CSV table of C-alpha atoms and ligand atoms in Angstrom, one decimal:
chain,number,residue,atom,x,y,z
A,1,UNK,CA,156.4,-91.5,39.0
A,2,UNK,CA,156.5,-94.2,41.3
A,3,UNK,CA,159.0,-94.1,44.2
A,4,UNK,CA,159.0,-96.0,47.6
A,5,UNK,CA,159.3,-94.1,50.3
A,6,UNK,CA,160.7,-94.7,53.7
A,7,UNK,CA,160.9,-93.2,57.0
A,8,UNK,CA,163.2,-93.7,59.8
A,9,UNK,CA,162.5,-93.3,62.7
A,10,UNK,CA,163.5,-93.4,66.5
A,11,UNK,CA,160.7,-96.5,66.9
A,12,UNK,CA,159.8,-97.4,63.4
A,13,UNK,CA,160.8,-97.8,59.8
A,14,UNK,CA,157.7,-97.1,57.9
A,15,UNK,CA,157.2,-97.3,54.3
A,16,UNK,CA,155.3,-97.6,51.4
A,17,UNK,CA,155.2,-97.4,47.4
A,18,UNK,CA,154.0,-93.2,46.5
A,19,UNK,CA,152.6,-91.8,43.1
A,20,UNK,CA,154.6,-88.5,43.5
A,21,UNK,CA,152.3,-86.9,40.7
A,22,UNK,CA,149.1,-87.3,42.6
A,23,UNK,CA,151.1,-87.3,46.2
A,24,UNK,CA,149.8,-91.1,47.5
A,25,UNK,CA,150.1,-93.4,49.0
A,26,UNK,CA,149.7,-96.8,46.6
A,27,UNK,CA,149.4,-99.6,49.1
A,28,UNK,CA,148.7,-99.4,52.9
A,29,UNK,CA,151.8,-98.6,54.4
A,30,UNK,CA,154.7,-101.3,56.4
A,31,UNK,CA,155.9,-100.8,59.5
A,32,UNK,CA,158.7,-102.8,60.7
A,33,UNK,CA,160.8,-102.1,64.5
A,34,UNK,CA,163.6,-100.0,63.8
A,35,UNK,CA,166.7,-102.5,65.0
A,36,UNK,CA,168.1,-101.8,68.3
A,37,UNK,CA,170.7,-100.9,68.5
A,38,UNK,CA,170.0,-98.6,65.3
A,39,UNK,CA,173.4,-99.4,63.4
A,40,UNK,CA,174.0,-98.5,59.7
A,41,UNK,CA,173.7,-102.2,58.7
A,42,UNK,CA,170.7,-102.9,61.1
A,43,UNK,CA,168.9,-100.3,59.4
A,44,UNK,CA,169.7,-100.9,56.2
A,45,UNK,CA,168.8,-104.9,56.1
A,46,UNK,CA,165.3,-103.2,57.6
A,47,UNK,CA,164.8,-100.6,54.9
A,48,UNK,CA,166.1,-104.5,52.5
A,49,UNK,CA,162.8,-106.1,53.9
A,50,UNK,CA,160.7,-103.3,53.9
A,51,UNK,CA,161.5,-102.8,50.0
A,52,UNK,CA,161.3,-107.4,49.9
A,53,UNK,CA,157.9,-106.8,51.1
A,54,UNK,CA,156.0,-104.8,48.6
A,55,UNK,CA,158.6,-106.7,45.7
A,56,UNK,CA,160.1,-103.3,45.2
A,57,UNK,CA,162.6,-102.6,42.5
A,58,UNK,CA,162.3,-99.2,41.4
A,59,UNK,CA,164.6,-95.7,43.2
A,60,UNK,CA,163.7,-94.9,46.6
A,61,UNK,CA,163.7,-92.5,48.9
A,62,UNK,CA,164.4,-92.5,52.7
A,63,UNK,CA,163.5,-89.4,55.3
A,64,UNK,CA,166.1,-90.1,58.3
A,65,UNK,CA,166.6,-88.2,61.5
A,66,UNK,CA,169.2,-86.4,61.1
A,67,UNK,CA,171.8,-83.8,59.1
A,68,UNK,CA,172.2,-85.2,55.9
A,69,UNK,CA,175.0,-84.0,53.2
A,70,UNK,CA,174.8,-84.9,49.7
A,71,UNK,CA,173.8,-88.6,50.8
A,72,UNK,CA,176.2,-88.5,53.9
A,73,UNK,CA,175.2,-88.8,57.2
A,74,UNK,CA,175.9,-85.8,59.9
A,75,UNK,CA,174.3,-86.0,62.9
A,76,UNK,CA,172.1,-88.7,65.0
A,77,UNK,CA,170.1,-87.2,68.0
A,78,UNK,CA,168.1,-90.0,68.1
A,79,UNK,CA,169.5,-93.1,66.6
A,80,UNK,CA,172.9,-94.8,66.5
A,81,UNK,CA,175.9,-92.3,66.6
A,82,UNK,CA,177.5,-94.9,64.6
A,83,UNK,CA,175.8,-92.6,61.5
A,84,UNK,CA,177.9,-89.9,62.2
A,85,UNK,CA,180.4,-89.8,59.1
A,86,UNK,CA,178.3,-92.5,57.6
A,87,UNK,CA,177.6,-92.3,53.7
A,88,UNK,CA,174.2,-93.5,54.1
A,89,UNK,CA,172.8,-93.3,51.1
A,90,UNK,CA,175.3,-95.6,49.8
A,91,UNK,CA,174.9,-97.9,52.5
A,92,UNK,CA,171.4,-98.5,51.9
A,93,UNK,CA,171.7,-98.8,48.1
A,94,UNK,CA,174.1,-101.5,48.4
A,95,UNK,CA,171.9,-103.2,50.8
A,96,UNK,CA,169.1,-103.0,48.7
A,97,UNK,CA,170.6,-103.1,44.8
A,98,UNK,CA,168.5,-100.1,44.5
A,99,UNK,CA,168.9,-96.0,43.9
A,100,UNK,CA,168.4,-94.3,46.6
A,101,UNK,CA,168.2,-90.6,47.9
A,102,UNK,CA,168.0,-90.0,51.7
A,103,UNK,CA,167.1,-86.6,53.2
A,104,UNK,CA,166.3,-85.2,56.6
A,105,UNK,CA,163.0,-86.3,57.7
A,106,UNK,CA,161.2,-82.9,58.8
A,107,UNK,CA,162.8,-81.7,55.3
A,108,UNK,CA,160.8,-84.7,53.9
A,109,UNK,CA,158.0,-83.9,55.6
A,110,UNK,CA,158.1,-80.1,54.8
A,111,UNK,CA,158.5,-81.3,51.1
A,112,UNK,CA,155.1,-83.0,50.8
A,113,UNK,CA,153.2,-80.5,52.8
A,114,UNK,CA,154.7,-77.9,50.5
A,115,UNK,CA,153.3,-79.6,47.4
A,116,UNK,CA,150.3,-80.8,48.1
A,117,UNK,CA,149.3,-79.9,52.1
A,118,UNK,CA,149.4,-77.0,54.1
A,119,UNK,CA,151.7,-75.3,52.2
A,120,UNK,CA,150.9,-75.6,48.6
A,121,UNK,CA,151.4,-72.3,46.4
A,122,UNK,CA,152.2,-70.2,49.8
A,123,UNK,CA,155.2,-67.5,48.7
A,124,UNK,CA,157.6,-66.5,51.1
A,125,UNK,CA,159.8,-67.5,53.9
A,126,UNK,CA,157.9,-71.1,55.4
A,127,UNK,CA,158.8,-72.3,58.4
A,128,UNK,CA,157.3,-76.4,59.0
A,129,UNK,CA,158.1,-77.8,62.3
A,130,UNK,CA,157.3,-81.8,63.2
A,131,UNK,CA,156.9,-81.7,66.9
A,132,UNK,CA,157.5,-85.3,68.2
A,133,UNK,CA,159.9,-87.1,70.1
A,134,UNK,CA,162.5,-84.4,68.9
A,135,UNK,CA,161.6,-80.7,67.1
A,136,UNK,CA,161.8,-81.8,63.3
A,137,UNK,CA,162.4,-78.6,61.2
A,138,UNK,CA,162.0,-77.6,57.7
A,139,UNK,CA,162.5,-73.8,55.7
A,140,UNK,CA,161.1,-73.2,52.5
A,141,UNK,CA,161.8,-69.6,50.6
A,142,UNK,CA,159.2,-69.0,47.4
A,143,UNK,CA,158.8,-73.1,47.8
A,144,UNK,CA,162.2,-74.1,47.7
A,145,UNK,CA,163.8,-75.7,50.4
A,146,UNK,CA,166.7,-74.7,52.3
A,147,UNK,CA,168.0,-78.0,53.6
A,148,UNK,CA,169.3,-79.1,57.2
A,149,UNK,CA,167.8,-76.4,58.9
A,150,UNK,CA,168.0,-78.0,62.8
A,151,UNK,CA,166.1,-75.5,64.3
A,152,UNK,CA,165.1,-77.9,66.8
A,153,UNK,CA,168.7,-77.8,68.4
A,154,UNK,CA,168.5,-73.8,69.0
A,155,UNK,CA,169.3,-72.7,72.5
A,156,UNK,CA,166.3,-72.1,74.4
A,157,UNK,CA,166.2,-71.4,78.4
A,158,UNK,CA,169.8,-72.4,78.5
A,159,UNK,CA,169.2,-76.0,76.7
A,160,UNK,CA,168.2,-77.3,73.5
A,161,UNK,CA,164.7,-76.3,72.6
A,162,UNK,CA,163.5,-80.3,71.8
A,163,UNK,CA,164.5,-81.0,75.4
A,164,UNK,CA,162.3,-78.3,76.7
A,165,UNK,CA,159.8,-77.9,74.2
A,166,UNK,CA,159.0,-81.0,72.0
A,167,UNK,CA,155.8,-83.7,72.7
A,168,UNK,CA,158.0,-86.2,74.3
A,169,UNK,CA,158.3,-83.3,76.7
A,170,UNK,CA,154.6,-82.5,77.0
A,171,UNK,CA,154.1,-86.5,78.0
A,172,UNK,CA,157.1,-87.2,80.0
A,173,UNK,CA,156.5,-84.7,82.0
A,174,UNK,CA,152.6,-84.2,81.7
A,175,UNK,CA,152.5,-80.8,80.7
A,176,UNK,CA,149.0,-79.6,81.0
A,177,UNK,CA,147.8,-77.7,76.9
A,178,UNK,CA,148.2,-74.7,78.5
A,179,UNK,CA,151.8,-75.3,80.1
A,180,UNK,CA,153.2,-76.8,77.3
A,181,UNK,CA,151.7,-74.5,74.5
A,182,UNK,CA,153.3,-71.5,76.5
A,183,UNK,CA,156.5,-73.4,76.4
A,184,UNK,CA,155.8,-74.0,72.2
A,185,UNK,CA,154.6,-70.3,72.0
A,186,UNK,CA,158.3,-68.9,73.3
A,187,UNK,CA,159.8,-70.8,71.1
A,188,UNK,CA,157.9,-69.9,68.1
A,189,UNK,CA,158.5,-66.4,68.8
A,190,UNK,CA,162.4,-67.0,69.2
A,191,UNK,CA,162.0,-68.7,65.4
A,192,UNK,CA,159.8,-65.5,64.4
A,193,UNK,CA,162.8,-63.0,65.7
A,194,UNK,CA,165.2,-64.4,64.1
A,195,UNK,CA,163.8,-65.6,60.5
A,196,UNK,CA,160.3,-63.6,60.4
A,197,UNK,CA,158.5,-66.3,58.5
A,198,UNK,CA,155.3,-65.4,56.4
A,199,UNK,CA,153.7,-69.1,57.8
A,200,UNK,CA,154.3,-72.2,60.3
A,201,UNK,CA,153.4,-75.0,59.6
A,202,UNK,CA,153.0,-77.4,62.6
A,203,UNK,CA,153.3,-81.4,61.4
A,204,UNK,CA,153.2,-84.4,63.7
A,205,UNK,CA,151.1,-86.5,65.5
A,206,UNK,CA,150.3,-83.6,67.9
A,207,UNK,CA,149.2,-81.5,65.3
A,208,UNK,CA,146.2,-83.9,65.1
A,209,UNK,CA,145.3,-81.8,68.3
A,210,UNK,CA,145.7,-78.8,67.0
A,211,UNK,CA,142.5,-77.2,68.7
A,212,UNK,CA,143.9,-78.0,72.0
A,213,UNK,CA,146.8,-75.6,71.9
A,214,UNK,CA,146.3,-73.3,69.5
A,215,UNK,CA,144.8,-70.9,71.8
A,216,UNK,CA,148.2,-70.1,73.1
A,217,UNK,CA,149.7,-69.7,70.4
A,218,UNK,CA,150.9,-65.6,69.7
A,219,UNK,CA,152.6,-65.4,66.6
A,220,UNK,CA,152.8,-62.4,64.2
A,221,UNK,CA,152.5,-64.9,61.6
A,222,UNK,CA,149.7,-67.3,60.5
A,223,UNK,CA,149.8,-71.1,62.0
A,224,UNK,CA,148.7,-73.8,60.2
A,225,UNK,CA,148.3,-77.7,61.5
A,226,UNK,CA,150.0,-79.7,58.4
A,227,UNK,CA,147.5,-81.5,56.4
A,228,UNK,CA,149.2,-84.6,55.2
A,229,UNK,CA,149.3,-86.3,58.4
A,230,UNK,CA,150.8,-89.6,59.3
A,231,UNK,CA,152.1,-90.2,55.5
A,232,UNK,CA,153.8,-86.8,54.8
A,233,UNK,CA,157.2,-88.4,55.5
A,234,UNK,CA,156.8,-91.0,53.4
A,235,UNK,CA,155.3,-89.2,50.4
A,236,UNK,CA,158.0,-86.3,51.0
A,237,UNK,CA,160.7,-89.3,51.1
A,238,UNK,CA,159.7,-90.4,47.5
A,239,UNK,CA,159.4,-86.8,45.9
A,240,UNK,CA,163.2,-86.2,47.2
A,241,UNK,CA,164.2,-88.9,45.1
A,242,UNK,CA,162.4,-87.8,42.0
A,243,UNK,CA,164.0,-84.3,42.5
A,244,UNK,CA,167.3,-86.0,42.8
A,245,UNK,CA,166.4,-88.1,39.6
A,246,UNK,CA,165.2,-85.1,37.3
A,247,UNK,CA,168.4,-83.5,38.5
A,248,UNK,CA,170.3,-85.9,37.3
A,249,UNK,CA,168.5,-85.7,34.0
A,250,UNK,CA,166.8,-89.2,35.0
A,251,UNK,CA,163.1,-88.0,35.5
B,1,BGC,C1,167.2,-84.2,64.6
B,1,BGC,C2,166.6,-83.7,63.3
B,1,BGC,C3,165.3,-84.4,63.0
B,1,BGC,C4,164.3,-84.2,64.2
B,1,BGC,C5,163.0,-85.0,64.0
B,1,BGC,C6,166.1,-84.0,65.7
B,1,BGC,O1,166.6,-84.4,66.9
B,1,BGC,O2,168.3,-83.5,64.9
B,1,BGC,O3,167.5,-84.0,62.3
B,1,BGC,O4,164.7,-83.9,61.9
B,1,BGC,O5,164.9,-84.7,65.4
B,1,BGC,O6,163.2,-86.4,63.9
């Protein structure tokens, strides 16, 4: 099938049109400025011309970041709180005149790399965890996916582990490899304690660097850097829509 998929984020809305069979992108990806401040309408007139530019007219899909509730919006760490309470899925499909399913964007993520990345045909209790400006956080059991999971927001040193533990973190306060993987490390083993995953899987744009860290990393379970890269949110943005469409006896 052939969904656009979007993904919001704190910087950027990025999108682009996805064949969710083969898991692809089908033209070079848009990025447009996410709208400051990040309001429900801003947004959605971005996600409008993101879908004006590649003359889309077909469902889409948008990965956003935060809780999201059978298309209503929960949470917003790090865009407008005006979201909170929002129903954004309806929002942007009355922006746009188009379908749309929206989803949390590490869930998005978590999606693609489950289907065709990291995670492909691995049983068990998967945990995937985007590590960028925030801790992005996805759980899969037997490769379904147990939405919302937040794990980002658990209390670690007194505080919430993205404030502590996330890349932001690692620049902002120039955190050498080995400082900052020892930071990553505690937290991993506070995830492992309390949900004993078979596998992580570690997405975003530090998992690029991968080699640089992983050294102190001590997990009982096997780590492995997400293969999809830069596009796994917008490829896992398009297969939550086709989910939502064959569950609605659409696909
Ligand atoms: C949000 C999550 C989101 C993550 C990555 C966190 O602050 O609470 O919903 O998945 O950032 O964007």
């Amino acid at each position: 099938m052939e969904i656009l998929g979007i993904d919001v984020g704190g910087s950027g809305i990025k999108g682009a049109p996805v064949d969710t069979a083969r898991g692809v992108l089908l033209e070079s990806r848009h990025r447009i400025p996410t709208p400051r401040p990040s309001t429900p309408k801003a947004v959605a007139k971005t996600i409008r011309k993101l879908c004006r530019n590649f003359q889309w007219e077909g469902p889409l899909g948008c990965g956003f970041p935060a809780v999201i509730q059978n298309g209503m919006v929960r949470t917003a760490a790090n865009v407008d709180s005006r979201w909170i309470g929002c129903k954004g899925e309806r929002i942007i499909s009355e922006t746009t005149g188009l379908p749309v399913r929206m989803v949390n964007d590490a869930d998005a993520a978590g999606l693609a790399e489950m289907r065709f990345g990291a995670g492909k045909d691995q049983p068990g209790v998967v945990i995937l965890i985007t590590i960028g400006t925030g801790l992005g956080t996805s759980l899969f059991v037997d490769g379904t996916l147990v939405p919302n999971s937040e794990f980002g927001h658990m209390e670690l040193r007194g505080r919430d582990a993205e404030t502590w533990a996330s890349d932001f973190v690692r620049q902002n306060q120039m955190l050498s490899w080995k400082k900052w993987g020892g930071r990553f490390n505690i937290y991993l083993n506070e995830l492992e304690k309390l949900f004993w995953p078979d596998l992580f899987i570690l997405g975003g744009g530090v998992s690029k660097k991968f080699n640089k860290f992983s050294d102190y990393l001590h997990t009982r379970a096997p780590i492995l850097p997400a293969r999809m890269r830069n596009d796994a949110g917008i490829i896992g943005a398009a297969l939550a829509m086709e989910i939502k469409g064959s569950k609605n006896g659409k696909g």
